[in-house]
Structure formats: structure tokens, C-alpha cells
Short mmCIF file of C-alpha atoms in Angstrom, two decimals:
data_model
loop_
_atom_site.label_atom_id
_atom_site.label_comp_id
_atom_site.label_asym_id
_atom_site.label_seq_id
_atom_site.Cartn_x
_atom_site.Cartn_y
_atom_site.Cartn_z
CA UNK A 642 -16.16 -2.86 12.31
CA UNK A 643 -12.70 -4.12 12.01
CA UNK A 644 -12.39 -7.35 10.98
CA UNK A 645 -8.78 -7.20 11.58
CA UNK A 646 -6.87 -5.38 14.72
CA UNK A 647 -3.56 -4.55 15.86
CA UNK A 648 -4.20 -3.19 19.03
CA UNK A 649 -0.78 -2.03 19.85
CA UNK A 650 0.11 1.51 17.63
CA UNK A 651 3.88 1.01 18.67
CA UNK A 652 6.58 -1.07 20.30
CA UNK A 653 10.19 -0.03 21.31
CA UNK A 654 12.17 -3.19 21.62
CA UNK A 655 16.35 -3.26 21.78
CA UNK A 656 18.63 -4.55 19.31
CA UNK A 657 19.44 -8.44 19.93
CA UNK A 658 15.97 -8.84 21.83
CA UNK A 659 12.85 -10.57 20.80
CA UNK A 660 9.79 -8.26 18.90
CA UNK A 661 6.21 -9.65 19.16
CA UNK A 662 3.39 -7.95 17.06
CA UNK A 663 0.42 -9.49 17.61
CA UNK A 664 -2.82 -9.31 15.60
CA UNK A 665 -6.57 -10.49 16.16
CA UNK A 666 -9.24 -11.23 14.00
CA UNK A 667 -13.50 -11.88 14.29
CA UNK A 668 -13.72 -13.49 11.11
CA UNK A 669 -13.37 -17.22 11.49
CA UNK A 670 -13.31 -17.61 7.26
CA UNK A 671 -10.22 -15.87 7.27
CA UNK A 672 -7.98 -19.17 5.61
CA UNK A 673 -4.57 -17.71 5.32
CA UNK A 674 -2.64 -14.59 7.31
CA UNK A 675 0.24 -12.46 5.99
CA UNK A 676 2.49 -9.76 7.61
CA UNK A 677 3.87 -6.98 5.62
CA UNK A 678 6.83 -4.33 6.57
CA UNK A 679 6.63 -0.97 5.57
CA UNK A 680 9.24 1.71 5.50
CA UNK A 681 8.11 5.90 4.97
CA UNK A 682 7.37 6.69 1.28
CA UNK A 683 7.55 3.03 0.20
CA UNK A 684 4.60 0.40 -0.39
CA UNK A 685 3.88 -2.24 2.05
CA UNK A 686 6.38 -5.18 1.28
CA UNK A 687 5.42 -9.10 1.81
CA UNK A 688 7.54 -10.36 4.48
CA UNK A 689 5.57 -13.78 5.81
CA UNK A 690 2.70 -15.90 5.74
CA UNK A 691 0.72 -18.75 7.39
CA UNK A 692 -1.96 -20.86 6.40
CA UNK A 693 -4.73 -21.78 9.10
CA UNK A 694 -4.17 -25.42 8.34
CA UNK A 695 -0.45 -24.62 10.10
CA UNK A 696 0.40 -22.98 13.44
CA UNK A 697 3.59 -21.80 12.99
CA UNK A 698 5.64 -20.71 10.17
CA UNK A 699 9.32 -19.62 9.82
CA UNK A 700 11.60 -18.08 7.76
CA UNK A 701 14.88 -16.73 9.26
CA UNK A 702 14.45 -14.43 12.07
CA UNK A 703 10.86 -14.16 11.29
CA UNK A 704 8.11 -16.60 12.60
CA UNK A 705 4.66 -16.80 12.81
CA UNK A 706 2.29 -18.34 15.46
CA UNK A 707 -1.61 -18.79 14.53
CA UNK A 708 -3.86 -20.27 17.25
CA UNK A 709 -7.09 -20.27 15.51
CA UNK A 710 -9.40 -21.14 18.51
CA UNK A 711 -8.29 -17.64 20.26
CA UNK A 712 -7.81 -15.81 16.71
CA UNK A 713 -4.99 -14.53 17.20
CA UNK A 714 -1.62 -14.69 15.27
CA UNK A 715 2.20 -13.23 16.04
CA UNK A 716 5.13 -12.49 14.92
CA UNK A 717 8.47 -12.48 16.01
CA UNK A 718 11.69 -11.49 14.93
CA UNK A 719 14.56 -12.56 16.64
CA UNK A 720 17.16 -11.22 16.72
CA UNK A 721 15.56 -7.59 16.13
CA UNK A 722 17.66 -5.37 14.23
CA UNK A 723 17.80 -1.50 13.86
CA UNK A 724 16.78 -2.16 9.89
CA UNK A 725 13.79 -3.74 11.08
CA UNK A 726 12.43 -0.66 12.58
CA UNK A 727 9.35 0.06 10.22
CA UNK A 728 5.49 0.09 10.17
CA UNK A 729 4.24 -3.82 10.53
CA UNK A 730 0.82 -4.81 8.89
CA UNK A 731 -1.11 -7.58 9.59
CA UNK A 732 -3.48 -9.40 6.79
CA UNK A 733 -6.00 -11.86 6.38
CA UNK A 734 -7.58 -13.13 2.77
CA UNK A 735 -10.03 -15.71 2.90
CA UNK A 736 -10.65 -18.68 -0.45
CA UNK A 737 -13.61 -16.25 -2.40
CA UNK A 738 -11.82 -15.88 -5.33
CA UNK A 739 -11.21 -12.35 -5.01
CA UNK A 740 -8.23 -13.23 -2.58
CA UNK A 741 -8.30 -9.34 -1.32
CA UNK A 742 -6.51 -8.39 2.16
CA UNK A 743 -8.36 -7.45 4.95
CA UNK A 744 -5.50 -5.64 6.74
CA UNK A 745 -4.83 -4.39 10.70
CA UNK A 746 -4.44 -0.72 11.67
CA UNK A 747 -0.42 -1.43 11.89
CA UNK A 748 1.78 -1.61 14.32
CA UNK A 749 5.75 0.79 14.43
CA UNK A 750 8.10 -1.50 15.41
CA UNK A 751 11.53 0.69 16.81
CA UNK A 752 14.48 -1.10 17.21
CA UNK A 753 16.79 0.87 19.56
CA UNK A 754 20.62 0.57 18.99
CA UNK B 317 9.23 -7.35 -6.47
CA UNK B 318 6.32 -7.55 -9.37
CA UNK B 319 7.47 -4.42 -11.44
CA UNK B 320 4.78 -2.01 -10.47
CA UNK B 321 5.10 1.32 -11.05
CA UNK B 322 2.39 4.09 -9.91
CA UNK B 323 1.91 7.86 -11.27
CA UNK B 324 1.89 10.27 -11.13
CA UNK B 325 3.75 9.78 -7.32
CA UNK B 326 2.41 12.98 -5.99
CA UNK B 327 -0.80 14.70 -6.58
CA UNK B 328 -2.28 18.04 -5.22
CA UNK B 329 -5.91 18.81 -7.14
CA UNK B 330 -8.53 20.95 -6.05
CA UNK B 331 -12.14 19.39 -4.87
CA UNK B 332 -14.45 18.62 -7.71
CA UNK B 333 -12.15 18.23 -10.78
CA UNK B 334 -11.89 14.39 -11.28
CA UNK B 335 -8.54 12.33 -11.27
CA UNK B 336 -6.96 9.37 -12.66
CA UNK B 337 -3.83 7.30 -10.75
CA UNK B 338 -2.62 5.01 -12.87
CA UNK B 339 -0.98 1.79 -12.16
CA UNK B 340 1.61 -0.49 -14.14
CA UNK B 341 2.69 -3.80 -13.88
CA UNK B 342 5.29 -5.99 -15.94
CA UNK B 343 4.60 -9.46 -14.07
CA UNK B 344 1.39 -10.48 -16.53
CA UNK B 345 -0.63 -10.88 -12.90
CA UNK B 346 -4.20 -11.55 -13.20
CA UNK B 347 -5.30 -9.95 -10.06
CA UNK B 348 -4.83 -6.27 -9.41
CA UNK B 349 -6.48 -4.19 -6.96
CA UNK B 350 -6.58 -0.29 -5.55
CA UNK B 351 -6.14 0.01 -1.74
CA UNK B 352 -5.98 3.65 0.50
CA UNK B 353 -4.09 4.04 3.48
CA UNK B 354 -5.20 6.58 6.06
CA UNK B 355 -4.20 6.84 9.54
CA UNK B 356 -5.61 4.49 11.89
CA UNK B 357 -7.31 2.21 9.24
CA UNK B 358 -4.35 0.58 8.04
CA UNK B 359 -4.82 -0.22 4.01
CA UNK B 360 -8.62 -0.67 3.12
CA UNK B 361 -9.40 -2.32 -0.80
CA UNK B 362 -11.40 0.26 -2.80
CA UNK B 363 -11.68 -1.83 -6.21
CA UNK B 364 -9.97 -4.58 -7.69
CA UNK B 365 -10.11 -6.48 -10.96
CA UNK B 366 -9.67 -10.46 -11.76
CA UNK B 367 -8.75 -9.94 -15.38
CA UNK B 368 -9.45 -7.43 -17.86
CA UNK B 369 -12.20 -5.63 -18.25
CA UNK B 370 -13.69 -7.77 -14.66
CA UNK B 371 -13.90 -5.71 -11.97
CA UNK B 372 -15.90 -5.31 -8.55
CA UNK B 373 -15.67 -3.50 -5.47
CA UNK B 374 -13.99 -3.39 -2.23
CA UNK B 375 -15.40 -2.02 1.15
CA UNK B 376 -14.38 1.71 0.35
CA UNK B 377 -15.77 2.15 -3.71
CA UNK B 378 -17.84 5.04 -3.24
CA UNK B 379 -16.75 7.97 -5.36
CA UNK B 380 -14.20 6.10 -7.45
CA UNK B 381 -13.95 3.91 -10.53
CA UNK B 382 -11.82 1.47 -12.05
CA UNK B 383 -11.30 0.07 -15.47
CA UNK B 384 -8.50 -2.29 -16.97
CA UNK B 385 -7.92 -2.52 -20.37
CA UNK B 386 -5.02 -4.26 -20.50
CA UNK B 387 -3.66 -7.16 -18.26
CA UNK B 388 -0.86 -4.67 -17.29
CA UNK B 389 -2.79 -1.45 -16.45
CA UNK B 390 -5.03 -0.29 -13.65
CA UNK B 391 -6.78 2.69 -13.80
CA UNK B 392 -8.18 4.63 -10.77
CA UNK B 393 -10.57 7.52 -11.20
CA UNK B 394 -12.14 9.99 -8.69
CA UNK B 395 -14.94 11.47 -10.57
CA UNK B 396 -15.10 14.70 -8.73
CA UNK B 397 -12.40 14.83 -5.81
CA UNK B 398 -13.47 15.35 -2.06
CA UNK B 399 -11.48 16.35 0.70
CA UNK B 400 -12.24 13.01 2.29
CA UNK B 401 -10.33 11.60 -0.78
CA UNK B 402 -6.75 12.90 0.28
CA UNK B 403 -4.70 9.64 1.42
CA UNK B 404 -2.16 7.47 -0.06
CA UNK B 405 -3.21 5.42 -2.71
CA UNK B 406 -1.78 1.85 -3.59
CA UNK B 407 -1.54 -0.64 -6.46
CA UNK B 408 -1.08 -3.90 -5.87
CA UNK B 409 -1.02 -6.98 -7.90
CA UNK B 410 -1.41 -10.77 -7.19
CA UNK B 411 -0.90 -14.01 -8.81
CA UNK B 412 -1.72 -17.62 -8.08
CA UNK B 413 -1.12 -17.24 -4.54
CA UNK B 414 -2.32 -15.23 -2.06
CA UNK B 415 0.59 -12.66 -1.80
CA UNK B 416 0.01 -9.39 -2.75
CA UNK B 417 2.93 -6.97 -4.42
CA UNK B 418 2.90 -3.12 -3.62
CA UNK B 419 3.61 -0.57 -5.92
CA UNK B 420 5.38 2.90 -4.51
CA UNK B 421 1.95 4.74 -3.63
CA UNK B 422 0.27 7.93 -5.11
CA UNK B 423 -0.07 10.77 -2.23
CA UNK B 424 -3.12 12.81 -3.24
CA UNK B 425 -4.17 15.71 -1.29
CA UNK B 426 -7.67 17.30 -2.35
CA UNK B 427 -7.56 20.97 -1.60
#
């Protein structure tokens, strides 16, 4: 059972415009939520984070949203670029010391010129 | 980037011989761990380790093992390779926080 779903495989979204990847979880211990990018042939790269004490969390054109009572986070990038287009992972850890990911099936972001 | 480096890149080995991925890091990171990544599961953790010679499993550990040595390796071994064992294998590493750092991947197909 998937702790951790991405229920949308793909999104086509045009350059300039607004991408939202959205993620879900069923495990209310989850205590902090990551997104990673990832490009063919490459590892997974870190790209943001969120705590559950917060609700939103930005860095450049890349914010989070968490609303814990529906779990369910976002992301958005604004503007979306054509470099952006890649494979999006979302990630949960909770505090157990072992601080492994639990991570989402992914979702391929395609940013259209 | 944490400096981790993964070989060999590529693999192609034939079912039942075993097989060792190894996994380097230059960042002196306690945590380490061994993920796969197969279509429509997204990255699952097969073993990790919280400093040498301490590991434990993930939720996908049967059929491989782990050990760690050294602060800056990470061994991964598939005793005797199954056709279910073909994916892409990564190495990560963590520190005090809870970010993770990817290495490049290990492709493995099991004929």
C-alpha cells in the first residue's frame, strides 16, 4: 500500500504558466516533505522541502503548500521553464532516526516552448 | 552535490551469479542508504546504514545485502540475481538533515 501517491503520471503545462504537482499521503507521522527533480540517466536531485510545522515554503520559482488536515502537499513553479521539464518526485521522512524517504510514483512535468 | 559516485554504471549479469554495486561518497555522511527505481513505484529503500558496520532494512531487502566498512563506502550485494532484480539502483547519502543526495544510478538488467 502506498504510503505516498502522485496520482497524476504526467502534466503538459506552457512556458511562462503556472505547474502544480500535487502529492498525497495516509501516513499522518510523516514530519517533513521533500520534492526532487529528475532528468533521464541522472539521480533524483533535492530541489525543496517543508516541514509539517509550516504550510508553505519558497524558494525562487518553486513553492510548496502542505495542508496537513487533507494530506496533501504541492508544488508550483512559476514561471515554468522548458529546463524544468523532468520527472518530479514527491517524499516524506518521518523523526525515527532512520530519516529514510518514503517516495510517490512521480510525476513528468513537460514544459512546452 | 555530496560527491557520490556509483559503479560499475551499467550492469548486464545472468540470473543466479551474485553481484555487488558499489557506492562512494567524499562528504563523511553518516547516513547512507540503497534505493531501486522501477516503473510505477517511484524509488523504494532496500537497505540503509546509520554508521559503519550499522545497518537495517528497508521495505524491499529480500534477496540483497549490505555492509559498510568504511564511513565512505556502501556495498550492495545480490546473492544470486533474479529477473525481478533488473531496475535502477541508487545510492544516496544523508547528513544532519533530512535531505537526501543521489548518486548517478547503477542500471542492472538480470538476463
Amino acid at each position: 500500500d502506498q504510503q505516498v501517491k502522485q496520482n497524476s503520471p504526467s502534466l503538459s503545462v506552457q512556458e511562462g504558466r503556472i505547474s502544480i504537482l500535487n502529492c498525497d499521503y495516509t501516513n499522518s507521522m510523516f514530519d517533513y516533505f521533500l520534492w526532487y527533480k529528475k532528468y533521464p540517466a541522472e539521480g533524483p536531485t533535492f530541489l525543496i522541502s517543508i516541514s509539517s510545522i509550516k504550510d508553505k515554503n519558497e524558494d525562487g520559482r518553486f513553492t510548496v503548500f502542505l495542508n496537513k488536515s487533507a494530506k496533501h502537499l504541492s508544488l508550483h513553479i512559476v514561471p515554468s521553464q522548458p529546463g524544468d521539464s523532468a520527472v518530479y518526485f514527491c517524499a516524506a521522512s518521518m523523526d525515527t532516526g532512520r530519516r529514510a524517504l518514503t517516495f510517490g510514483s512521480g510525476t513528468r512535468l513537460q514544459v512546452q516552448p | 552535490d555530496a560527491g557520490i559516485t556509483q559503479s560499475p554504471r551499467h550492469k548486464v549479469t545472468e540470473t543466479g551469479t551474485p553481484v555487488t554495486l558499489r557506492c562512494h561518497q567524499t562528504e563523511n555522511h553518516r547516513y547512507m542508504y540503497w534505493y531501486r527505481q522501477d516503473p510505477g513505484h517511484g524509488l523504494r529503500l532496500i537497505h540503509y546504514s546509520y554508521g559503519v558496520k550499522d545497518t537495517d532494512k528497508g521495505e524491499v531487502s529480500d534477496g540483497y545485502s549490505v555492509s559498510r566498512s568504511k564511513t565512505e563506502d556502501f556495498l550492495l550485494t545480490l546473492e544470486s540475481a533474479t529477473s525481478s532484480q533488473t531496475s535502477v539502483y541508487f545510492c544516496a547519502t544523508g547528513g544532519d538533515t533530512y535531505e537526501q543526495y543521489f548518486g548517478p544510478g547503477t542500471r542492472l538488467t538480470v538476463t
